[in-house]
Coordinates of C-alpha atoms (C1' of nucleotides) in Angstrom, one line a residue:
Chain A
M19 CA -19.0 -3.6 -52.6
E20 CA -21.0 -0.6 -51.3
N21 CA -18.8 2.3 -50.4
R22 CA -21.5 4.7 -49.3
I23 CA -22.4 5.0 -45.7
F24 CA -26.0 5.9 -44.9
V25 CA -26.1 8.5 -42.1
G26 CA -28.9 9.7 -40.1
I27 CA -29.4 12.7 -37.6
I28 CA -31.4 13.2 -34.6
E29 CA -30.8 16.7 -33.5
D30 CA -33.3 19.5 -32.2
Q31 CA -31.3 22.5 -33.1
L32 CA -32.1 23.4 -36.8
L33 CA -28.9 25.4 -37.3
F34 CA -26.5 22.7 -36.0
R35 CA -28.5 20.1 -38.1
E36 CA -28.0 22.2 -41.2
G37 CA -24.3 22.7 -40.4
M38 CA -23.9 19.0 -40.0
K39 CA -25.6 18.4 -43.3
A40 CA -23.3 20.8 -44.9
I41 CA -20.3 18.9 -43.3
L42 CA -21.5 15.7 -44.6
S43 CA -22.1 16.7 -48.0
T44 CA -18.3 17.4 -48.3
W45 CA -17.6 13.8 -48.5
P46 CA -19.1 11.8 -51.2
E47 CA -19.2 8.6 -49.3
F48 CA -21.8 9.9 -46.8
E49 CA -25.4 9.8 -47.7
L50 CA -28.0 11.5 -45.4
V51 CA -31.0 9.2 -45.4
F52 CA -32.7 10.2 -42.1
E53 CA -33.2 13.3 -40.1
C54 CA -35.4 14.1 -37.2
A55 CA -35.7 16.9 -34.5
D56 CA -36.8 14.8 -31.4
G57 CA -36.4 11.4 -30.0
Y58 CA -40.0 10.4 -29.8
S59 CA -40.8 10.4 -33.4
A60 CA -37.4 9.1 -34.3
I61 CA -38.4 5.4 -33.9
D62 CA -41.8 6.0 -35.7
K63 CA -40.2 7.5 -38.6
L64 CA -37.4 4.9 -38.8
N65 CA -39.9 2.1 -39.3
K66 CA -41.3 4.0 -42.3
C67 CA -38.0 4.8 -43.7
A68 CA -36.9 2.9 -46.9
I69 CA -33.1 2.9 -45.9
T70 CA -32.1 2.3 -42.5
P71 CA -29.0 4.4 -41.6
D72 CA -25.8 2.6 -40.9
V73 CA -24.6 5.4 -38.6
M74 CA -27.0 7.6 -36.5
L75 CA -25.7 10.9 -35.1
V76 CA -27.7 11.6 -32.0
D77 CA -27.7 14.8 -30.1
L78 CA -27.4 14.1 -26.3
S79 CA -29.6 17.0 -25.2
L80 CA -32.7 16.6 -27.0
P81 CA -35.8 18.4 -25.7
P82 CA -38.4 16.9 -23.2
Q83 CA -41.5 15.8 -24.7
G84 CA -44.5 16.9 -22.7
Q85 CA -43.8 15.7 -19.1
K86 CA -41.4 13.0 -19.9
E87 CA -37.7 13.5 -20.7
F88 CA -36.7 11.8 -23.7
S89 CA -32.8 12.6 -24.2
G90 CA -30.2 11.2 -26.3
L91 CA -29.7 8.6 -23.7
H92 CA -33.2 7.3 -24.2
V93 CA -32.9 7.3 -27.9
T94 CA -29.6 5.4 -27.7
L95 CA -31.3 2.8 -25.6
A96 CA -34.2 2.4 -28.0
L97 CA -32.2 2.6 -31.1
S98 CA -29.7 -0.2 -30.0
E99 CA -32.4 -2.5 -29.1
A100 CA -34.5 -1.9 -32.3
Y101 CA -31.6 -1.7 -34.5
P102 CA -28.7 -3.7 -33.1
D103 CA -26.6 -3.2 -36.3
M104 CA -27.0 0.6 -36.2
K105 CA -23.9 2.3 -35.0
I106 CA -24.8 5.3 -32.7
L107 CA -22.6 8.4 -32.5
I108 CA -23.3 10.9 -29.8
L109 CA -23.0 14.6 -30.2
S110 CA -22.8 16.6 -27.2
V111 CA -21.8 19.9 -25.6
H112 CA -21.1 18.2 -22.4
E113 CA -17.7 16.7 -21.6
D114 CA -18.9 15.4 -18.3
E115 CA -17.4 12.0 -17.8
N116 CA -20.3 10.6 -16.2
F117 CA -22.5 11.4 -19.4
I118 CA -19.8 9.8 -21.6
T119 CA -19.7 6.6 -19.6
Q120 CA -23.3 6.5 -19.2
L121 CA -23.8 6.7 -23.0
I122 CA -21.2 4.2 -24.0
N123 CA -22.7 1.7 -21.4
H124 CA -26.0 2.1 -22.9
G125 CA -25.1 1.2 -26.4
A126 CA -23.5 4.2 -28.0
H127 CA -20.5 3.5 -30.2
G128 CA -18.9 6.8 -30.1
Y129 CA -19.0 10.2 -28.3
L130 CA -18.1 13.5 -29.9
V131 CA -18.0 16.8 -28.3
K132 CA -19.8 19.4 -30.5
D133 CA -16.7 21.6 -30.9
V134 CA -14.8 19.0 -32.9
D135 CA -13.6 19.8 -36.4
P136 CA -15.2 18.4 -39.5
G137 CA -12.3 16.0 -40.1
E138 CA -12.8 14.3 -36.9
V139 CA -16.6 13.9 -37.6
Q140 CA -15.7 12.3 -40.9
E141 CA -13.2 10.0 -39.1
A142 CA -15.7 9.2 -36.5
I143 CA -18.4 8.1 -38.8
I144 CA -16.0 6.0 -40.8
S145 CA -14.6 4.5 -37.6
V146 CA -17.9 3.5 -36.1
H147 CA -19.0 2.1 -39.4
K148 CA -16.0 0.0 -40.0
K149 CA -14.6 -0.8 -36.7
G150 CA -17.9 -0.5 -34.6
A151 CA -16.3 2.1 -32.3
Y152 CA -14.8 5.4 -32.2
I153 CA -13.3 6.5 -28.9
N154 CA -10.7 9.2 -28.5
E155 CA -8.3 10.0 -25.7
R156 CA -10.9 12.2 -23.8
T157 CA -13.5 9.4 -24.1
L158 CA -11.2 6.7 -23.0
R159 CA -10.2 8.7 -20.0
A160 CA -13.8 9.2 -19.0
L161 CA -14.2 5.4 -19.3
Q162 CA -11.2 4.7 -17.3
H163 CA -12.2 7.3 -14.5
N164 CA -15.8 6.0 -14.4
T165 CA -15.5 2.5 -14.2
G166 CA -17.1 1.6 -11.0
K167 CA -19.2 4.6 -10.9
K168 CA -23.0 4.8 -11.7
V169 CA -25.2 7.8 -11.8
R170 CA -27.3 8.6 -8.8
T171 CA -30.8 7.3 -9.0
V172 CA -33.4 9.9 -9.4
K173 CA -35.6 8.9 -6.5
L174 CA -32.6 9.0 -4.1
L175 CA -32.6 12.8 -4.4
T176 CA -35.9 13.2 -2.8
Q177 CA -35.6 10.2 -0.4
I178 CA -32.5 11.1 1.5
T179 CA -32.2 14.4 3.4
R180 CA -29.0 16.5 3.2
R181 CA -28.1 15.7 6.8
E182 CA -28.6 12.0 6.2
E183 CA -26.4 12.1 3.2
E184 CA -23.7 13.9 5.1
I185 CA -23.8 11.2 7.8
L186 CA -23.8 8.5 5.2
Q187 CA -20.6 9.9 3.7
L188 CA -18.9 9.9 7.0
I189 CA -20.1 6.4 7.7
C190 CA -18.5 5.4 4.4
R191 CA -15.1 6.9 5.7
Q192 CA -15.2 4.3 8.3
Y193 CA -16.1 6.7 11.2
T194 CA -18.1 5.5 14.1
A195 CA -21.2 7.1 15.2
E196 CA -19.3 8.7 18.2
E197 CA -16.7 10.2 15.8
I198 CA -19.4 11.5 13.5
A199 CA -21.2 13.2 16.5
E200 CA -17.9 14.9 17.3
K201 CA -17.3 16.1 13.9
L202 CA -20.8 17.5 13.4
F203 CA -21.1 18.9 17.0
I204 CA -24.3 16.8 17.6
S205 CA -25.3 14.0 19.9
V206 CA -24.5 10.4 19.1
K207 CA -28.2 9.7 19.7
T208 CA -28.9 12.1 16.8
V209 CA -26.3 10.3 14.6
N210 CA -27.9 6.9 15.5
G211 CA -31.3 8.3 14.7
H212 CA -30.2 9.4 11.3
R213 CA -28.6 6.1 10.6
T214 CA -31.7 4.2 11.6
N215 CA -33.5 6.4 9.1
L216 CA -30.9 5.6 6.5
L217 CA -31.2 1.8 7.1
Q218 CA -35.0 2.1 6.8
K219 CA -35.0 4.1 3.7
T220 CA -32.5 2.3 1.8
G221 CA -33.8 -1.0 2.9
S222 CA -30.4 -2.1 4.3
R223 CA -29.7 -4.6 7.1
N224 CA -26.7 -3.0 8.3
V225 CA -23.8 -0.5 7.5
T226 CA -22.8 -2.8 4.7
G227 CA -25.9 -2.0 2.9
L228 CA -25.5 1.6 3.4
V229 CA -22.1 1.6 1.8
L230 CA -23.3 -0.3 -1.1
Y231 CA -26.1 2.2 -1.4
A232 CA -23.8 5.1 -1.2
L233 CA -21.6 3.8 -3.8
K234 CA -24.4 2.7 -6.2
N235 CA -25.9 6.2 -6.0
N236 CA -22.6 8.0 -6.3
I237 CA -23.1 9.6 -2.8
V238 CA -19.4 8.6 -2.2
D239 CA -16.7 7.8 -4.7
L240 CA -14.8 4.6 -4.8
V241 CA -11.3 6.2 -5.0
Chain B
M7 CA 7.0 18.7 -38.0
E8 CA 8.3 15.1 -37.0
N9 CA 6.3 12.5 -39.0
R10 CA 8.2 9.5 -37.6
I11 CA 6.7 7.4 -34.8
F12 CA 9.1 5.8 -32.4
V13 CA 8.1 2.3 -31.6
G14 CA 9.2 0.0 -28.8
I15 CA 8.5 -3.7 -28.3
I16 CA 8.3 -5.7 -25.1
E17 CA 7.8 -9.3 -26.2
D18 CA 9.4 -12.5 -24.9
Q19 CA 8.6 -14.7 -27.9
L20 CA 11.5 -14.1 -30.3
L21 CA 9.7 -15.3 -33.4
F22 CA 6.8 -12.9 -32.8
R23 CA 9.0 -10.1 -32.0
E24 CA 10.9 -10.6 -35.4
G25 CA 7.7 -10.9 -37.2
M26 CA 6.4 -7.7 -35.7
K27 CA 9.7 -5.9 -36.7
A28 CA 9.1 -7.1 -40.2
I29 CA 5.7 -5.7 -40.2
L30 CA 6.9 -2.3 -38.8
S31 CA 9.7 -2.1 -41.4
T32 CA 7.0 -2.1 -44.2
W33 CA 6.0 1.4 -43.2
P34 CA 8.6 4.2 -43.3
E35 CA 6.9 6.4 -40.5
F36 CA 7.7 3.7 -37.9
E37 CA 11.1 3.4 -36.3
L38 CA 11.8 0.8 -33.9
V39 CA 14.0 2.2 -31.2
F40 CA 13.5 -0.3 -28.3
E41 CA 13.0 -3.9 -27.8
C42 CA 13.1 -6.1 -24.8
A43 CA 12.1 -9.7 -23.9
D44 CA 10.8 -9.2 -20.4
G45 CA 9.2 -6.7 -18.2
Y46 CA 11.6 -6.6 -15.5
S47 CA 14.4 -5.1 -17.4
A48 CA 12.4 -3.0 -19.6
I49 CA 12.2 0.0 -17.2
D50 CA 15.9 -0.3 -16.6
K51 CA 16.9 -0.3 -20.2
L52 CA 14.3 2.5 -21.0
N53 CA 16.2 4.8 -18.7
K54 CA 19.4 4.3 -20.6
C55 CA 17.7 4.5 -24.0
A56 CA 18.6 7.6 -25.9
I57 CA 15.2 7.9 -27.6
T58 CA 12.0 7.2 -25.6
P59 CA 9.4 5.4 -27.8
D60 CA 6.2 7.2 -28.5
V61 CA 4.3 3.9 -28.7
M62 CA 5.2 0.8 -26.8
L63 CA 3.9 -2.6 -27.9
V64 CA 3.6 -4.8 -24.9
D65 CA 3.0 -8.5 -24.8
L66 CA 0.4 -9.3 -22.1
S67 CA 1.7 -12.8 -21.2
L68 CA 5.3 -12.1 -20.2
P69 CA 7.1 -14.8 -18.5
P70 CA 7.3 -14.7 -14.7
Q71 CA 10.6 -13.6 -13.3
G72 CA 11.7 -16.0 -10.7
Q73 CA 9.1 -16.1 -8.0
K74 CA 7.3 -12.9 -8.9
E75 CA 4.9 -12.6 -11.7
F76 CA 5.6 -9.7 -13.9
S77 CA 3.0 -9.6 -16.8
G78 CA 2.0 -7.1 -19.2
L79 CA -0.3 -5.5 -16.7
H80 CA 2.7 -4.8 -14.4
V81 CA 4.6 -3.4 -17.2
T82 CA 1.7 -1.3 -18.2
L83 CA 1.3 0.1 -14.6
A84 CA 4.9 0.8 -14.5
L85 CA 5.4 2.3 -17.9
S86 CA 2.4 4.6 -17.6
E87 CA 3.6 5.9 -14.3
A88 CA 7.1 6.4 -15.4
Y89 CA 6.3 7.7 -18.9
P90 CA 2.8 9.4 -18.8
D91 CA 3.3 10.5 -22.5
M92 CA 4.0 7.1 -23.8
K93 CA 1.2 5.3 -25.5
I94 CA 0.9 1.6 -24.6
L95 CA -0.6 -0.8 -27.1
I96 CA -1.2 -4.3 -25.6
L97 CA -0.7 -7.5 -27.7
S98 CA -2.4 -10.5 -26.4
V99 CA -3.7 -13.9 -27.4
H100 CA -6.6 -13.6 -25.0
E101 CA -9.8 -12.1 -25.9
D102 CA -11.0 -12.3 -22.3
E103 CA -13.0 -9.2 -21.5
N104 CA -11.8 -9.0 -18.1
F105 CA -8.2 -8.9 -19.3
I106 CA -9.1 -6.1 -21.7
T107 CA -10.9 -4.0 -19.2
Q108 CA -8.1 -4.6 -16.7
L109 CA -5.4 -3.3 -19.0
I110 CA -7.3 -0.3 -20.2
N111 CA -8.1 0.6 -16.6
H112 CA -4.4 0.3 -15.7
G113 CA -3.3 2.7 -18.5
A114 CA -3.1 0.9 -21.7
H115 CA -4.3 3.0 -24.7
G116 CA -5.3 0.0 -26.9
Y117 CA -5.5 -3.6 -27.1
L118 CA -4.9 -5.9 -30.0
V119 CA -5.5 -9.6 -30.3
K120 CA -2.5 -11.2 -31.9
D121 CA -4.3 -12.6 -34.9
V122 CA -4.9 -9.1 -36.3
D123 CA -3.6 -8.4 -39.8
P124 CA -0.7 -5.9 -40.3
G125 CA -2.9 -3.3 -41.4
E126 CA -4.8 -3.0 -38.2
V127 CA -1.4 -2.9 -36.4
Q128 CA -0.4 0.1 -38.4
E129 CA -3.8 1.8 -37.9
A130 CA -3.5 1.1 -34.1
I131 CA -0.1 2.5 -33.7
I132 CA -1.0 5.6 -35.6
S133 CA -4.2 5.9 -33.7
V134 CA -2.8 5.7 -30.2
H135 CA 0.0 8.2 -31.2
K136 CA -2.3 10.6 -32.8
K137 CA -5.6 10.2 -30.9
G138 CA -4.3 8.6 -27.7
A139 CA -6.5 5.7 -28.0
Y140 CA -7.2 2.7 -30.2
I141 CA -10.4 0.8 -29.4
N142 CA -12.2 -1.5 -31.8
E143 CA -15.6 -2.9 -31.5
R144 CA -14.3 -5.9 -29.7
T145 CA -12.5 -3.9 -27.1
L146 CA -15.5 -1.5 -26.7
R147 CA -17.7 -4.5 -26.0
A148 CA -15.5 -5.5 -23.2
L149 CA -15.3 -2.1 -21.7
Q150 CA -19.1 -1.9 -21.8
H151 CA -19.5 -5.3 -20.2
N152 CA -17.0 -4.5 -17.7
T153 CA -17.6 -0.9 -16.6
G154 CA -18.5 -1.0 -13.0
K155 CA -15.8 -3.6 -12.3
K156 CA -12.3 -2.9 -11.2
V157 CA -9.6 -5.3 -11.2
R158 CA -8.3 -6.7 -8.2
T159 CA -4.9 -5.1 -6.9
V160 CA -1.9 -7.1 -7.5
K161 CA -0.8 -7.5 -4.1
L162 CA -4.3 -8.8 -3.1
L163 CA -3.8 -11.9 -5.0
T164 CA -1.2 -13.0 -2.4
Q165 CA -2.6 -11.3 0.7
I166 CA -6.2 -12.6 1.0
T167 CA -6.8 -16.3 1.0
R168 CA -9.6 -18.0 -0.8
R169 CA -11.7 -18.5 2.5
E170 CA -11.1 -15.0 3.5
E171 CA -12.4 -13.8 0.2
E172 CA -15.4 -16.1 0.5
I173 CA -16.3 -14.6 3.8
L174 CA -15.7 -11.1 2.6
Q175 CA -18.1 -11.7 -0.3
L176 CA -20.7 -12.8 2.2
I177 CA -20.0 -9.8 4.5
C178 CA -20.7 -7.6 1.4
R179 CA -24.1 -9.2 0.9
Q180 CA -25.0 -8.0 4.4
Y181 CA -24.9 -11.2 6.3
T182 CA -23.9 -11.2 9.7
A183 CA -21.2 -13.4 11.2
E184 CA -23.6 -15.8 12.5
E185 CA -25.3 -16.3 9.1
I186 CA -22.1 -16.7 7.4
A187 CA -21.2 -19.4 9.9
E188 CA -24.5 -21.2 9.0
K189 CA -24.0 -20.9 5.4
L190 CA -20.4 -22.3 5.5
F191 CA -21.1 -24.8 8.1
I192 CA -18.3 -23.4 10.5
S193 CA -18.2 -21.9 13.7
V194 CA -19.0 -18.1 14.4
K195 CA -15.7 -18.0 16.0
T196 CA -13.9 -19.0 12.8
V197 CA -15.8 -16.4 10.8
N198 CA -14.8 -13.8 13.3
G199 CA -11.3 -15.0 13.1
H200 CA -11.3 -14.6 9.4
R201 CA -12.8 -11.2 9.5
T202 CA -10.2 -10.1 12.1
N203 CA -7.6 -11.1 9.7
L204 CA -9.4 -9.2 6.8
L205 CA -9.5 -6.1 8.8
Q206 CA -5.9 -6.4 9.6
K207 CA -4.8 -7.2 6.1
T208 CA -6.8 -4.6 4.4
G209 CA -6.0 -2.0 6.9
S210 CA -9.8 -1.3 7.7
R211 CA -11.3 0.0 10.9
N212 CA -14.6 -1.9 10.4
V213 CA -16.9 -3.6 7.9
T214 CA -17.2 -0.4 5.9
G215 CA -13.6 -0.5 5.0
L216 CA -13.9 -4.2 4.1
V217 CA -16.8 -3.4 1.8
L218 CA -14.9 -0.6 0.2
Y219 CA -11.9 -2.8 -0.2
A220 CA -13.9 -5.6 -1.8
L221 CA -15.4 -3.2 -4.3
K222 CA -12.1 -1.6 -5.2
N223 CA -10.7 -5.0 -5.9
N224 CA -13.6 -6.5 -7.7
I225 CA -14.0 -9.2 -5.1
V226 CA -17.7 -8.3 -5.2
D227 CA -19.6 -6.5 -7.9
L228 CA -21.6 -3.3 -7.3
V229 CA -24.7 -4.4 -9.2
Chain C
dC29 C1' -53.4 28.7 11.6
dG30 C1' -52.3 23.7 11.6
dG31 C1' -49.9 19.8 9.8
dC32 C1' -45.8 17.7 7.9
dG33 C1' -41.0 16.7 7.6
dT34 C1' -36.5 17.5 9.3
dA35 C1' -33.1 17.8 12.9
dT36 C1' -32.3 17.4 17.3
dA37 C1' -31.9 14.5 21.8
dG38 C1' -32.8 11.0 25.1
dG39 C1' -33.9 6.0 27.4
dT40 C1' -33.6 1.0 27.3
dA41 C1' -32.3 -3.1 25.3
dT42 C1' -30.2 -6.6 22.7
dA43 C1' -27.4 -8.0 18.7
dA44 C1' -23.3 -7.8 16.4
dA45 C1' -18.7 -6.4 15.8
dT46 C1' -14.1 -5.9 17.2
dA47 C1' -9.8 -6.8 20.1
dC48 C1' -6.9 -9.8 22.4
dC49 C1' -5.7 -14.4 23.8
dT50 C1' -4.8 -19.8 22.9
dG51 C1' -5.0 -23.8 20.6
dT52 C1' -5.6 -28.0 16.7
dT53 C1' -6.1 -29.8 12.1
dT54 C1' -5.7 -29.5 7.2
dT55 C1' -3.4 -28.4 3.1
dG56 C1' -0.1 -27.1 0.0
dA57 C1' 4.4 -26.1 -1.4
dA58 C1' 9.7 -26.9 -0.9
Chain D
dT23 C1' 8.6 -35.7 4.2
dT24 C1' 8.8 -31.5 6.5
dC25 C1' 7.5 -27.0 7.4
dA26 C1' 4.6 -22.9 7.2
dA27 C1' 0.4 -21.1 6.1
dA28 C1' -4.2 -21.6 6.2
dA29 C1' -8.6 -23.0 8.1
dC30 C1' -10.5 -24.1 12.0
dA31 C1' -12.4 -23.6 17.0
dG32 C1' -12.7 -21.6 21.4
dG33 C1' -12.7 -17.9 25.7
dT34 C1' -13.3 -13.3 27.5
dA35 C1' -14.1 -8.5 27.2
dT36 C1' -15.2 -4.2 25.3
dT37 C1' -17.0 -1.4 21.9
dT38 C1' -20.4 -0.4 18.1
dA39 C1' -24.4 -0.9 15.9
dT40 C1' -29.2 -1.7 15.7
dA41 C1' -34.2 -1.8 17.5
dC42 C1' -37.8 0.4 19.4
dC43 C1' -39.6 3.9 21.9
dT44 C1' -40.7 9.2 23.2
dA45 C1' -40.2 14.1 22.7
dT46 C1' -39.0 19.1 21.3
dA47 C1' -37.8 22.9 18.2
dC48 C1' -37.8 24.7 13.6
dG49 C1' -39.2 25.9 9.0
dC50 C1' -42.2 25.3 5.2
dC51 C1' -46.5 25.2 2.9
dG52 C1' -51.6 25.1 2.0

DNA sequence: CGGCGTATAGGTATAAATACCTGTTTTGAA
DNA sequence: TTCAAAACAGGTATTTATACCTATACGCCG
């Protein structure tokens, strides 16, 4: 029976990486077998690596590579596809619940905020390795709050204007065009114009499509 | 510093309850301070109880009380509202991912399938008490698959008929009343009748409200 | 400067949804 | 079997939404 756990780190900040290595060396069961500063080369290097890590610590905010962004999210996607047995533990400075949910949904097995103490890191690594998951209360809460939410599509931000988004939100609150016009001190015709544009831009047949679009893109919340 | 963890059990099967008590007595840090065979009386009894349990083990499949169903889900809802600090650990024979997600979304802090070994029970109790969560790989997988879904409201189950639900689903797919009528081989008048009932039952002003309701209650998925 | 997109407003139509009604048939549970 | 709810169908009317036009004012950018 092998007691050691092979650990890898993908982290761009050298200082933090060194700190993490120091923490890992405290416990004999951990063996660091892989480290990398960016997501792009990680997959390449892993193929050439003699030992595949059991647990990979991945920094969420990796630097962009040239034009393309390649964050911890992308790494998680790539790793969980290439190495289904590898357990992925996200390290992040963000406590944003959307981030947490997103990562978990894309294959991460655990999420740690970077201010955790070493003991929790140890616990988390062991937990993902043995149980396949490490979720603490904070993370659980994020998952609870975010079920039903998805992150807004990138293209959306440029497609839909501020005013259109405003009107879309009011539509989703079950206001009629007339009521929206009153609220915004504009003509009903204008509101209808915006709605027509929204239908066209979102490719919807009717308000139903607009509501679905708004929810998918997190323009409104499903409270 | 108090090391003991006060534990409660809500479980209708006497044999299983006794078995669990035996398991708990194995470890000195656990102290059983509450037990109950059904969900209805649990809240009542808890109010009269001198010690509020830190962790409550709740059987998912509690027997119905008279006409009304009152499962572990209802207990979870009630407990997490009445005792926000209490950690709820679900015991279930079901591995159904919808069940798991449902419970977690309604306030449960952990989910255990009943065939687990005593060691995992101990680990789970300690974990929910200290970390506020116990999620193993099985449960995590359920959450991953089911994020984006929410569980239908309890009242909904009796309120909305099958046919109405069917029509609501088609409405959410952007079909008009006429198209729905064609699809279901019924009259447009009938479709409108159903929709009128839906509007009334859900308290909506228009289709927008219907769509929101359908999404909230997982009648349709936000794919 | 000129072009582009946004926000604004209007007209004219039709399609669809919604509000009230009244019924009959089917189905499921007591 | 009996009864209530659900599913079905229809009428009439009004309100909203949607489609397809045009057109002006404003700001931004090359």
